[in-house]
Short mmCIF file of N, CA and C and ligand atoms in Angstrom, two decimals:
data_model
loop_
_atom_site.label_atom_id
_atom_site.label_comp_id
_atom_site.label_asym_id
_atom_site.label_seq_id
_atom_site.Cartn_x
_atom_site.Cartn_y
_atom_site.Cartn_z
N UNK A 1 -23.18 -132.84 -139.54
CA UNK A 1 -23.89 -132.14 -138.47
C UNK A 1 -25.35 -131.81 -138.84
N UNK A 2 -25.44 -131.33 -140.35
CA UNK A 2 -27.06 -130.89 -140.67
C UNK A 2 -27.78 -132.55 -141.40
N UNK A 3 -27.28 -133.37 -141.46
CA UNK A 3 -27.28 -134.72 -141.61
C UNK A 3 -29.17 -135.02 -141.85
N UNK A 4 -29.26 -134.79 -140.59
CA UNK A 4 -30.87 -134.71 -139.74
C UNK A 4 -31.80 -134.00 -140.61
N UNK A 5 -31.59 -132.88 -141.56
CA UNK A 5 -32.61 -132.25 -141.87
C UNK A 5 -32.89 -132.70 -142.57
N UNK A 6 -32.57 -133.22 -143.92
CA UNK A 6 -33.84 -134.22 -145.16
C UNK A 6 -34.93 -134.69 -144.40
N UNK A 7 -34.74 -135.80 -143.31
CA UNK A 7 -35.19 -136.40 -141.97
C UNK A 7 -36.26 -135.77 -141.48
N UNK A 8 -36.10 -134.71 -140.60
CA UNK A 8 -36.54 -133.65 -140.36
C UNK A 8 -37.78 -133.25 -141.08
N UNK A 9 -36.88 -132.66 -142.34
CA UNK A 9 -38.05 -131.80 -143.46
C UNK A 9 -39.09 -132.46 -143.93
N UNK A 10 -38.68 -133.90 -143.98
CA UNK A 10 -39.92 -135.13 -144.60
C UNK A 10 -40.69 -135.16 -143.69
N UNK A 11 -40.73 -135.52 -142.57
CA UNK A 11 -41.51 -135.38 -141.15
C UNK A 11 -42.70 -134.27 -141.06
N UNK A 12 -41.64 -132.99 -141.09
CA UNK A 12 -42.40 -132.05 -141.26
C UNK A 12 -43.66 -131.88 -142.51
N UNK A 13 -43.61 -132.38 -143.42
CA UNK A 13 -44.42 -132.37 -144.10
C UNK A 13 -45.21 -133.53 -144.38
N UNK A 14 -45.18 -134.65 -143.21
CA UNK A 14 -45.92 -135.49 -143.11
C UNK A 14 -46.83 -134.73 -142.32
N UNK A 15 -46.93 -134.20 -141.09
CA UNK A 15 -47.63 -133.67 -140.29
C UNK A 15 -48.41 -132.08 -140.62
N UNK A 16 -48.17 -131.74 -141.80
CA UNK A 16 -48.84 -130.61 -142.89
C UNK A 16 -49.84 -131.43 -143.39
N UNK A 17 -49.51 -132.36 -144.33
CA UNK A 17 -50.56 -132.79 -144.82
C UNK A 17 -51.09 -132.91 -143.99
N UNK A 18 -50.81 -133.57 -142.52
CA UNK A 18 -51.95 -134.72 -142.09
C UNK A 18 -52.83 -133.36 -141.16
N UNK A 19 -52.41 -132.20 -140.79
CA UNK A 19 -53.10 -131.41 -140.45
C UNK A 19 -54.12 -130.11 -141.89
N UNK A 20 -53.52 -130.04 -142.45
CA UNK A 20 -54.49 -129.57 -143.72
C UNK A 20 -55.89 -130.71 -144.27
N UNK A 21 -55.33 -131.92 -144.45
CA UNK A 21 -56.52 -132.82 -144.54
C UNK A 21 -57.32 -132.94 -143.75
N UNK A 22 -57.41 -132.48 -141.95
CA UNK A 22 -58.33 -132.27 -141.03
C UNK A 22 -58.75 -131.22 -140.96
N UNK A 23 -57.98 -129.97 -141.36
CA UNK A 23 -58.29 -128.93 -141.51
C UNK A 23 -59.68 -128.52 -142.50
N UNK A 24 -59.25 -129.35 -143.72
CA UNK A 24 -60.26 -129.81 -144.77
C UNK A 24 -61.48 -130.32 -144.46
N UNK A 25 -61.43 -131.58 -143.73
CA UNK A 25 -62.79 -132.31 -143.39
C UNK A 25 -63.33 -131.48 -142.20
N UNK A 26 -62.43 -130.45 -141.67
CA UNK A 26 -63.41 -129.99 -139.83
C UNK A 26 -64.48 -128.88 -141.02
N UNK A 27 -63.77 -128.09 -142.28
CA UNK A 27 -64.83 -127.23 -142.26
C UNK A 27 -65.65 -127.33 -143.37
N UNK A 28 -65.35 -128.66 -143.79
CA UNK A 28 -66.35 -129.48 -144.77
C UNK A 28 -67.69 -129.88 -143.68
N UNK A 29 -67.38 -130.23 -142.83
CA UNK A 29 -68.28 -131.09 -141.15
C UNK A 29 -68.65 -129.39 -140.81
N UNK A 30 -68.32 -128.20 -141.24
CA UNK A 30 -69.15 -126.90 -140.56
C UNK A 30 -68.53 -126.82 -139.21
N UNK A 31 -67.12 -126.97 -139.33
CA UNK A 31 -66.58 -126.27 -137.63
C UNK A 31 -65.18 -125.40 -138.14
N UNK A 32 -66.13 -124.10 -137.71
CA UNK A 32 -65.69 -122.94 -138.40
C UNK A 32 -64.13 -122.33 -137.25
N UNK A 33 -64.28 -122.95 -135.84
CA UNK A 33 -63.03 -122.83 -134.77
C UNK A 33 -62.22 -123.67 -134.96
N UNK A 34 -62.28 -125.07 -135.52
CA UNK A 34 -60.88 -125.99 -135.62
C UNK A 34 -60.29 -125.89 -136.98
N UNK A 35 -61.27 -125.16 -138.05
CA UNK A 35 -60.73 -125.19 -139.26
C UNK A 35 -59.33 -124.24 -139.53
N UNK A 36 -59.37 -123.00 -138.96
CA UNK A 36 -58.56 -122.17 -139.01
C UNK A 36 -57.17 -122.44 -137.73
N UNK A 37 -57.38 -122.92 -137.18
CA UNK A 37 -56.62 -123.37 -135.77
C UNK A 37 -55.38 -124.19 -136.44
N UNK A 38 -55.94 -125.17 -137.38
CA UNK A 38 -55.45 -126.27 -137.80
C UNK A 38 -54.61 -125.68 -139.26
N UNK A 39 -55.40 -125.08 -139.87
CA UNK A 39 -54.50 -124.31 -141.11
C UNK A 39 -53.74 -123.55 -140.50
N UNK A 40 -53.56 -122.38 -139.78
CA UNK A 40 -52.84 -121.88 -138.87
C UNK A 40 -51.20 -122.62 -138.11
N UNK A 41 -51.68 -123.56 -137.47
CA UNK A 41 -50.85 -124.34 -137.47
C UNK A 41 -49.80 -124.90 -138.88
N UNK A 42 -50.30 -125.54 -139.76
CA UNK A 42 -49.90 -125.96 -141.04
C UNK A 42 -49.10 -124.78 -141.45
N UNK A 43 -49.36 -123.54 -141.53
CA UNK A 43 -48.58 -122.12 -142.23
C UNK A 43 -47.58 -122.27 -141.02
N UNK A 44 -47.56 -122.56 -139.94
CA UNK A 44 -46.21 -122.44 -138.93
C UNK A 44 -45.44 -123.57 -139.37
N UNK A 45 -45.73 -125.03 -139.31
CA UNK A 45 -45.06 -125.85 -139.75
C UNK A 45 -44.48 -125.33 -141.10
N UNK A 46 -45.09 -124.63 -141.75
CA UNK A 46 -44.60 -124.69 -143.48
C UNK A 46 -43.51 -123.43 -143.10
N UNK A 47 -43.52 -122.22 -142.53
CA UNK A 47 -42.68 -121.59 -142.44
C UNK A 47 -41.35 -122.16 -141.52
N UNK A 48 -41.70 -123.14 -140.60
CA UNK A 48 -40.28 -123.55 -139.88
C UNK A 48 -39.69 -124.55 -140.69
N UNK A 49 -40.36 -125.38 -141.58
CA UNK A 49 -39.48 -126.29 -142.93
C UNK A 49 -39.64 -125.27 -143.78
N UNK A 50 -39.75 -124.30 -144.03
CA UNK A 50 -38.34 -123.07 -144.98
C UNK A 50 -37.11 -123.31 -144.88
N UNK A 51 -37.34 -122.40 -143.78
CA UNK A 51 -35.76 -122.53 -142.96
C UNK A 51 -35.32 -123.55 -142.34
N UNK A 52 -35.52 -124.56 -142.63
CA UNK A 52 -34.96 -125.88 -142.27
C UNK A 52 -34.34 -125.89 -144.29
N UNK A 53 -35.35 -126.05 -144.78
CA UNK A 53 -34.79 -126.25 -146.28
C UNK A 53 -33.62 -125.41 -146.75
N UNK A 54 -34.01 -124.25 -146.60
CA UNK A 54 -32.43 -123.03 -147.12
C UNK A 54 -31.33 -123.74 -145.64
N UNK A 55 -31.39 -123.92 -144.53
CA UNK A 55 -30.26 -124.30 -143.55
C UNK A 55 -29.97 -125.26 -144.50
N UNK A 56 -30.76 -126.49 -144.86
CA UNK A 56 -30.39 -127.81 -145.41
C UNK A 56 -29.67 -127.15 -147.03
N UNK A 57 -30.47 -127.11 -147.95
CA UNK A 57 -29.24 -126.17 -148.91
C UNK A 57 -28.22 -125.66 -148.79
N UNK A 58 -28.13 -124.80 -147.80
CA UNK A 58 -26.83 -124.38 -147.84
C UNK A 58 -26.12 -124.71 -147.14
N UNK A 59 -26.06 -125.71 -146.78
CA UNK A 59 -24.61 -126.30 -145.55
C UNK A 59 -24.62 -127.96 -146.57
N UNK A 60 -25.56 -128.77 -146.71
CA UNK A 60 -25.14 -129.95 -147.26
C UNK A 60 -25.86 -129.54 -148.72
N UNK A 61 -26.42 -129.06 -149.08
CA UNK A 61 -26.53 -128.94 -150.54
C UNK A 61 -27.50 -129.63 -151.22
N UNK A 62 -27.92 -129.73 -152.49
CA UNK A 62 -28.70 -130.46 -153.04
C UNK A 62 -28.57 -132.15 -153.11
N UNK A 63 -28.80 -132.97 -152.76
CA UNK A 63 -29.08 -134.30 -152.80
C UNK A 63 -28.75 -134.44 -154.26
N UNK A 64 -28.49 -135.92 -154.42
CA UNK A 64 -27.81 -136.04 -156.35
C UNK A 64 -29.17 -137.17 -156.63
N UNK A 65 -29.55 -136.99 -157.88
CA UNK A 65 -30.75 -137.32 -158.53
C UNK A 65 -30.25 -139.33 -158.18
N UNK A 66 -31.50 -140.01 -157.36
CA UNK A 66 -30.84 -141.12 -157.22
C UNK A 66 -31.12 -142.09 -158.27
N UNK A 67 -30.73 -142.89 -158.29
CA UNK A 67 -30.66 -144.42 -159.51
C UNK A 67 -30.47 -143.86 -160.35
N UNK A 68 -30.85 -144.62 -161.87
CA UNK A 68 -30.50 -144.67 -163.11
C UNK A 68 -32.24 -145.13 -164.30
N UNK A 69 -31.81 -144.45 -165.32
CA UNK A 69 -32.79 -145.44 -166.25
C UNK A 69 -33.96 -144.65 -165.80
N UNK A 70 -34.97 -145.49 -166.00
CA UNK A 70 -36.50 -144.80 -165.70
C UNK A 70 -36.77 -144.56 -163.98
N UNK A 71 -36.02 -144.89 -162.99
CA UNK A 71 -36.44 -144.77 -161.71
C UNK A 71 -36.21 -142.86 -161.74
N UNK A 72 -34.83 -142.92 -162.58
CA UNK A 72 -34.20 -141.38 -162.56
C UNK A 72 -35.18 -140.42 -163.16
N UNK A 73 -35.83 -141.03 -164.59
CA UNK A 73 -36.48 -139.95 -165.18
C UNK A 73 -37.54 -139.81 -164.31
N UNK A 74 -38.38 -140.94 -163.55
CA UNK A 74 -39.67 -140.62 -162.99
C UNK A 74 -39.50 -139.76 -161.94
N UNK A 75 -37.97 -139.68 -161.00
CA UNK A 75 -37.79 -138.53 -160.01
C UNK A 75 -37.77 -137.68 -160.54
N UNK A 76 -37.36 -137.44 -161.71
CA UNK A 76 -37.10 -135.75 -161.84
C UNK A 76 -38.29 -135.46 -162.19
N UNK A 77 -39.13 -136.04 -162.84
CA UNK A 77 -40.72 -135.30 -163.15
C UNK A 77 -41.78 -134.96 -162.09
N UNK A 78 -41.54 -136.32 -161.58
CA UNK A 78 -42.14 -135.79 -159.70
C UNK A 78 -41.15 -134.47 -159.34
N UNK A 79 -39.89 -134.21 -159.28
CA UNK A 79 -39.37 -133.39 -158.68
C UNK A 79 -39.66 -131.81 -159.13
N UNK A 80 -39.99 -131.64 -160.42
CA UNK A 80 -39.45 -131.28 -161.45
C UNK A 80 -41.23 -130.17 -160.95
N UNK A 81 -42.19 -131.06 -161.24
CA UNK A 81 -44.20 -130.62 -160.67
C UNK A 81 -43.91 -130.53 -159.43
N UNK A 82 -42.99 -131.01 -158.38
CA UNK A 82 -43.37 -130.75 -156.88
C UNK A 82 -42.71 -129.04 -157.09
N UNK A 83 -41.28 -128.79 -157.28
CA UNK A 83 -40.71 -127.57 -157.61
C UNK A 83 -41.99 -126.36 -157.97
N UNK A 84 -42.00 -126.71 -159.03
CA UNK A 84 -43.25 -125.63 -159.44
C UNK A 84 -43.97 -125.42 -158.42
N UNK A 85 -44.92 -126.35 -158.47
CA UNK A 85 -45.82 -126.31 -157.80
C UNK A 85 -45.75 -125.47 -156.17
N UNK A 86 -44.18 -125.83 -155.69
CA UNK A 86 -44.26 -125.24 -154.43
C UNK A 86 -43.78 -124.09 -154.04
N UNK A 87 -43.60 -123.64 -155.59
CA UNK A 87 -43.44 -121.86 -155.46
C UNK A 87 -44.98 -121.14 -156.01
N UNK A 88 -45.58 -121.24 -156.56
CA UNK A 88 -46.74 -121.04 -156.80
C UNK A 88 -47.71 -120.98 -155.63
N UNK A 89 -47.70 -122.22 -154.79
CA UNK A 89 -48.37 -122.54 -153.65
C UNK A 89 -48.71 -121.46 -152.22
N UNK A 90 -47.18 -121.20 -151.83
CA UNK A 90 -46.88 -119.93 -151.03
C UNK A 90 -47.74 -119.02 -151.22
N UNK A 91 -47.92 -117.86 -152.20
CA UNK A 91 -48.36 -116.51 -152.50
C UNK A 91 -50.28 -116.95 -152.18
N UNK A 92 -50.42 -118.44 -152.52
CA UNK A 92 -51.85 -118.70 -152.91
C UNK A 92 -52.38 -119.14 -151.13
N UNK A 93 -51.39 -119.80 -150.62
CA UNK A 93 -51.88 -120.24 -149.14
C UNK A 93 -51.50 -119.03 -148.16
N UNK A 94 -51.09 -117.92 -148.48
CA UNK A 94 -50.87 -116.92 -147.46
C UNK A 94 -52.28 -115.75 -148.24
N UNK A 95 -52.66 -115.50 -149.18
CA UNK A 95 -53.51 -115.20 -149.31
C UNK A 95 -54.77 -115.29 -148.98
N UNK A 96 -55.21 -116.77 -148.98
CA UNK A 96 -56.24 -117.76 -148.11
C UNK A 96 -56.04 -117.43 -147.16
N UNK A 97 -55.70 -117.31 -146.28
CA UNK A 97 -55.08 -117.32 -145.25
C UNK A 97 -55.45 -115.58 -144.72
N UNK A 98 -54.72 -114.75 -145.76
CA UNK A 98 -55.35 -113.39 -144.87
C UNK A 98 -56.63 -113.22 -145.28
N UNK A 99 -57.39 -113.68 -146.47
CA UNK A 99 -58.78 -113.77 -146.63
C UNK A 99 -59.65 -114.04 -145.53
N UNK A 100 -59.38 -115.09 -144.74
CA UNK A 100 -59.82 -115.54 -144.14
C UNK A 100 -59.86 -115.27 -142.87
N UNK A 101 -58.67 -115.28 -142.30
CA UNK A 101 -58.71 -114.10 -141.21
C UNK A 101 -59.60 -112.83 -141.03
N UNK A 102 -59.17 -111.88 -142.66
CA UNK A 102 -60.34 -110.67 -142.47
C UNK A 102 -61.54 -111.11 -142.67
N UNK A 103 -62.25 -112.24 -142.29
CA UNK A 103 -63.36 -112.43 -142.78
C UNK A 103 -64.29 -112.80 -143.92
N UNK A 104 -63.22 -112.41 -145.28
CA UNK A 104 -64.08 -112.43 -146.12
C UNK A 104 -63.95 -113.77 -147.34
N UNK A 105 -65.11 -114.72 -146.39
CA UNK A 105 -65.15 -116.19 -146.49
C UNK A 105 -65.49 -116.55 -147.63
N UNK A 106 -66.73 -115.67 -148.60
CA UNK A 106 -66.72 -116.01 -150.40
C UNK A 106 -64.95 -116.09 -150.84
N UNK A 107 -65.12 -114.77 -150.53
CA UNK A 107 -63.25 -115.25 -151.70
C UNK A 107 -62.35 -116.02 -150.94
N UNK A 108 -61.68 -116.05 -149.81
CA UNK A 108 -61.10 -116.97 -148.97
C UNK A 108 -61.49 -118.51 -150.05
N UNK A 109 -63.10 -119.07 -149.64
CA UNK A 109 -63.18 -120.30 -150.44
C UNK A 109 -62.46 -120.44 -151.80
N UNK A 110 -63.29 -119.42 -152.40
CA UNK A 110 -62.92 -118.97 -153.74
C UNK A 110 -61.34 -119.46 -154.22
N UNK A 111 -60.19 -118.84 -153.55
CA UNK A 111 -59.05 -119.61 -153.62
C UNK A 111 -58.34 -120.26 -152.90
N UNK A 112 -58.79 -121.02 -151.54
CA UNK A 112 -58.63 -121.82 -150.88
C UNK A 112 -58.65 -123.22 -151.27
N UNK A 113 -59.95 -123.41 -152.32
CA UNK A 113 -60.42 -124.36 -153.10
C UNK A 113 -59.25 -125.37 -153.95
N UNK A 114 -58.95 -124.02 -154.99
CA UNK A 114 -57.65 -124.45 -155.88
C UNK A 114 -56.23 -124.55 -154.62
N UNK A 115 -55.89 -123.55 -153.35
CA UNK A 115 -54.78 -123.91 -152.67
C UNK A 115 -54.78 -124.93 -152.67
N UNK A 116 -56.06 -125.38 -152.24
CA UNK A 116 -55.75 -126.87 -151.01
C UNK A 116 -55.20 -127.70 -151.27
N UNK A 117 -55.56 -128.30 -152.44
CA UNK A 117 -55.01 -129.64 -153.36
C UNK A 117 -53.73 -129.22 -153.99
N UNK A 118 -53.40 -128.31 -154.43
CA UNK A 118 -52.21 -127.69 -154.75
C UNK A 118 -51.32 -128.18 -153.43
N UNK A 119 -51.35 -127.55 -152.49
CA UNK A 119 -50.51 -127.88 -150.78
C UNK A 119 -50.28 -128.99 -150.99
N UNK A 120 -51.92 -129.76 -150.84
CA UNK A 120 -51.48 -131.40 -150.79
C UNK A 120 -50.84 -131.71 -151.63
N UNK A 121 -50.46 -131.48 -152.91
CA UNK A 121 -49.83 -132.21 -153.73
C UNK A 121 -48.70 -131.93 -153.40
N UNK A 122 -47.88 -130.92 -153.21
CA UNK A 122 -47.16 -130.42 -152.82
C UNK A 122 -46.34 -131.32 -151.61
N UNK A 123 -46.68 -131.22 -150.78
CA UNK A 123 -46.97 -131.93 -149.55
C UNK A 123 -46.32 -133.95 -149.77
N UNK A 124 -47.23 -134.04 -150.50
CA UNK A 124 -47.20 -135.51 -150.94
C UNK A 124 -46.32 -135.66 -151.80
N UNK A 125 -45.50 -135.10 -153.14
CA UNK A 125 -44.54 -135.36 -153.71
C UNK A 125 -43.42 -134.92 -152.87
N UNK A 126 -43.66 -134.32 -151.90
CA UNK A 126 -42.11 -133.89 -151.09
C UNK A 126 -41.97 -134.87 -150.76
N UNK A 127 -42.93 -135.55 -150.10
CA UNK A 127 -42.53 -137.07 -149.51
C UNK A 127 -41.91 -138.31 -150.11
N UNK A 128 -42.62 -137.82 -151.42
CA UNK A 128 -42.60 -139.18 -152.00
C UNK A 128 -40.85 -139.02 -152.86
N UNK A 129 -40.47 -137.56 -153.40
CA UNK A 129 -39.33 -137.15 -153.55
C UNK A 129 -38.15 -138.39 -152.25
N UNK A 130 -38.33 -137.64 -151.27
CA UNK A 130 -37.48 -137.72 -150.04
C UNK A 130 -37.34 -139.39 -149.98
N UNK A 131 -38.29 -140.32 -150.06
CA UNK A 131 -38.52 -141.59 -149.80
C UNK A 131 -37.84 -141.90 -151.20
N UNK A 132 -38.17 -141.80 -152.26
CA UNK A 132 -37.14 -141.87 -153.28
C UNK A 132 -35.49 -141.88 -153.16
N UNK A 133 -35.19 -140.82 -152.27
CA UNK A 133 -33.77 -140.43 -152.50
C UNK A 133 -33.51 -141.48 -151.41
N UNK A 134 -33.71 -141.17 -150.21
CA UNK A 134 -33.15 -141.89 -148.81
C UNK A 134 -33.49 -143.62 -148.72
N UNK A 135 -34.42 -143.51 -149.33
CA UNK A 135 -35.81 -144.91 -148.45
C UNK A 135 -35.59 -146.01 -149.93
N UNK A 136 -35.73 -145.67 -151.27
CA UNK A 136 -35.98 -146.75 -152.09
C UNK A 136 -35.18 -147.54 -152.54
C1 LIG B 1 -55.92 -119.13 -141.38
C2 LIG B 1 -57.10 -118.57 -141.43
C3 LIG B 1 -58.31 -119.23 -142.05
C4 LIG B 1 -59.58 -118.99 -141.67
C5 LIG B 1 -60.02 -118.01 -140.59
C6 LIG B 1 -60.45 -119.80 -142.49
C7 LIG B 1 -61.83 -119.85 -142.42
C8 LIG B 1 -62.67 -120.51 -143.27
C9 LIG B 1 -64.11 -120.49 -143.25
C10 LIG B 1 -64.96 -119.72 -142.26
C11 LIG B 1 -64.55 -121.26 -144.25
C12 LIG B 1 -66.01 -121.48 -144.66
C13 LIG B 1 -66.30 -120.57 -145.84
C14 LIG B 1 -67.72 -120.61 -146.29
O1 LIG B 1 -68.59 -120.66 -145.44
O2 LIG B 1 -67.91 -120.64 -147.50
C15 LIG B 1 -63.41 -121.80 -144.91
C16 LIG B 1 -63.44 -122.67 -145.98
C17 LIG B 1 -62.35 -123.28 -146.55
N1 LIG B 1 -61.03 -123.02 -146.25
FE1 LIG B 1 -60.35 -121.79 -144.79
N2 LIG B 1 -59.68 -120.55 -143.34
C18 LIG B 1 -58.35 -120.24 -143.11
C19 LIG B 1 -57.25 -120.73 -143.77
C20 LIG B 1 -57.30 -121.63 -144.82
C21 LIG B 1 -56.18 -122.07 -145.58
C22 LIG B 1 -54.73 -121.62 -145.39
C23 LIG B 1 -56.63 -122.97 -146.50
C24 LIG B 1 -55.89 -123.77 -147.52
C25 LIG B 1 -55.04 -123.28 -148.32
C26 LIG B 1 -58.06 -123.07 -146.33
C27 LIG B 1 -58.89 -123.88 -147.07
C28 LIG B 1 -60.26 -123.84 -147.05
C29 LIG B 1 -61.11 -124.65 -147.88
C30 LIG B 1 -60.65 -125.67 -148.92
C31 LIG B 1 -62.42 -124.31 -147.56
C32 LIG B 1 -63.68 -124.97 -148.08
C33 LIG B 1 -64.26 -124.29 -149.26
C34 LIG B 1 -65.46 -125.10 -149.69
O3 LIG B 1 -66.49 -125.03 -149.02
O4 LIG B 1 -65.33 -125.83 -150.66
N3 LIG B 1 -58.44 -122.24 -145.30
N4 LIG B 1 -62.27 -121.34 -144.30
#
């Protein structure tokens, strides 16, 4: 029945990245109304694949590490930096985030800078995780 969510959750974080990387270039280009619109968005997507992830945990469970030999060790090291990385990430993109909102755009940059690429990476080994398990 929860079958759909790996599916789902990969999706979802195709369309994070692909809105944080515009998010990126609108206020690199100096457009200070689509930049936040678009990150904004991205923190909703990222909070509705939460709870898609804990639903997906706890009804079908963790996925089993796929292949053998070096395909296995290279997932778990991707898996292993995406993990980290995407608990770390949270505390740093909701911070940005109220920085920025209250206005105060030195520090906002300040650690927005280090979020961003953090997300993306984030972002991009989930994928590349998921395409591993299901897709390779
Ligand atoms: C949601 C509310 C947000 C608002 C209102 C906002 C607003 C802004 C503004 C006005 C700037 C320009 C700062 C300056 O002039 O130096 C900026 C820069 C930036 N923001 Fe945001 N932002 C938001 C969220 C985020 C989030 C969640 C991230 C990523 C984690 C992010 C990443 C960046 C980056 C990477 C820059 C460019 C810094 C640079 O110039 O190198 N923003 N933001």
């Amino acid at each position: 029945m929860f079958d759909w969510l790996p599916h789902f959750g990969a999706f979802l974080n195709l369309l994070i990245i692909g809105l944080i990387v515009r998010a990126f270039v609108a206020i690199r280009a100096g457009d200070r109304e689509l930049h936040p619109k678009l990150m904004k968005a991205a923190i909703v997507l990222g909070a509705i694949f939460l709870v898609s992830y804990v639903v997906q945990v706890s009804t079908i469970g963790h996925a089993e590490a796929p292949g053998d030999g070096l395909y296995k060790q290279v997932f778990l090291a991707i898996l292993l930096t995406h993990t980290v990385t995407a608990v770390l990430v949270l505390p740093l993109i909701l911070r940005a985030a109220y920085l920025g909102i209250q206005g105060r755009f030195a520090d906002h940059a300040k650690i927005a800078r280090f979020a961003f690429p953090v997300w993306l990476y984030v972002g991009v080994t989930g994928v590349i995780v998921y395409l591993m398990i299901y897709h390779l």
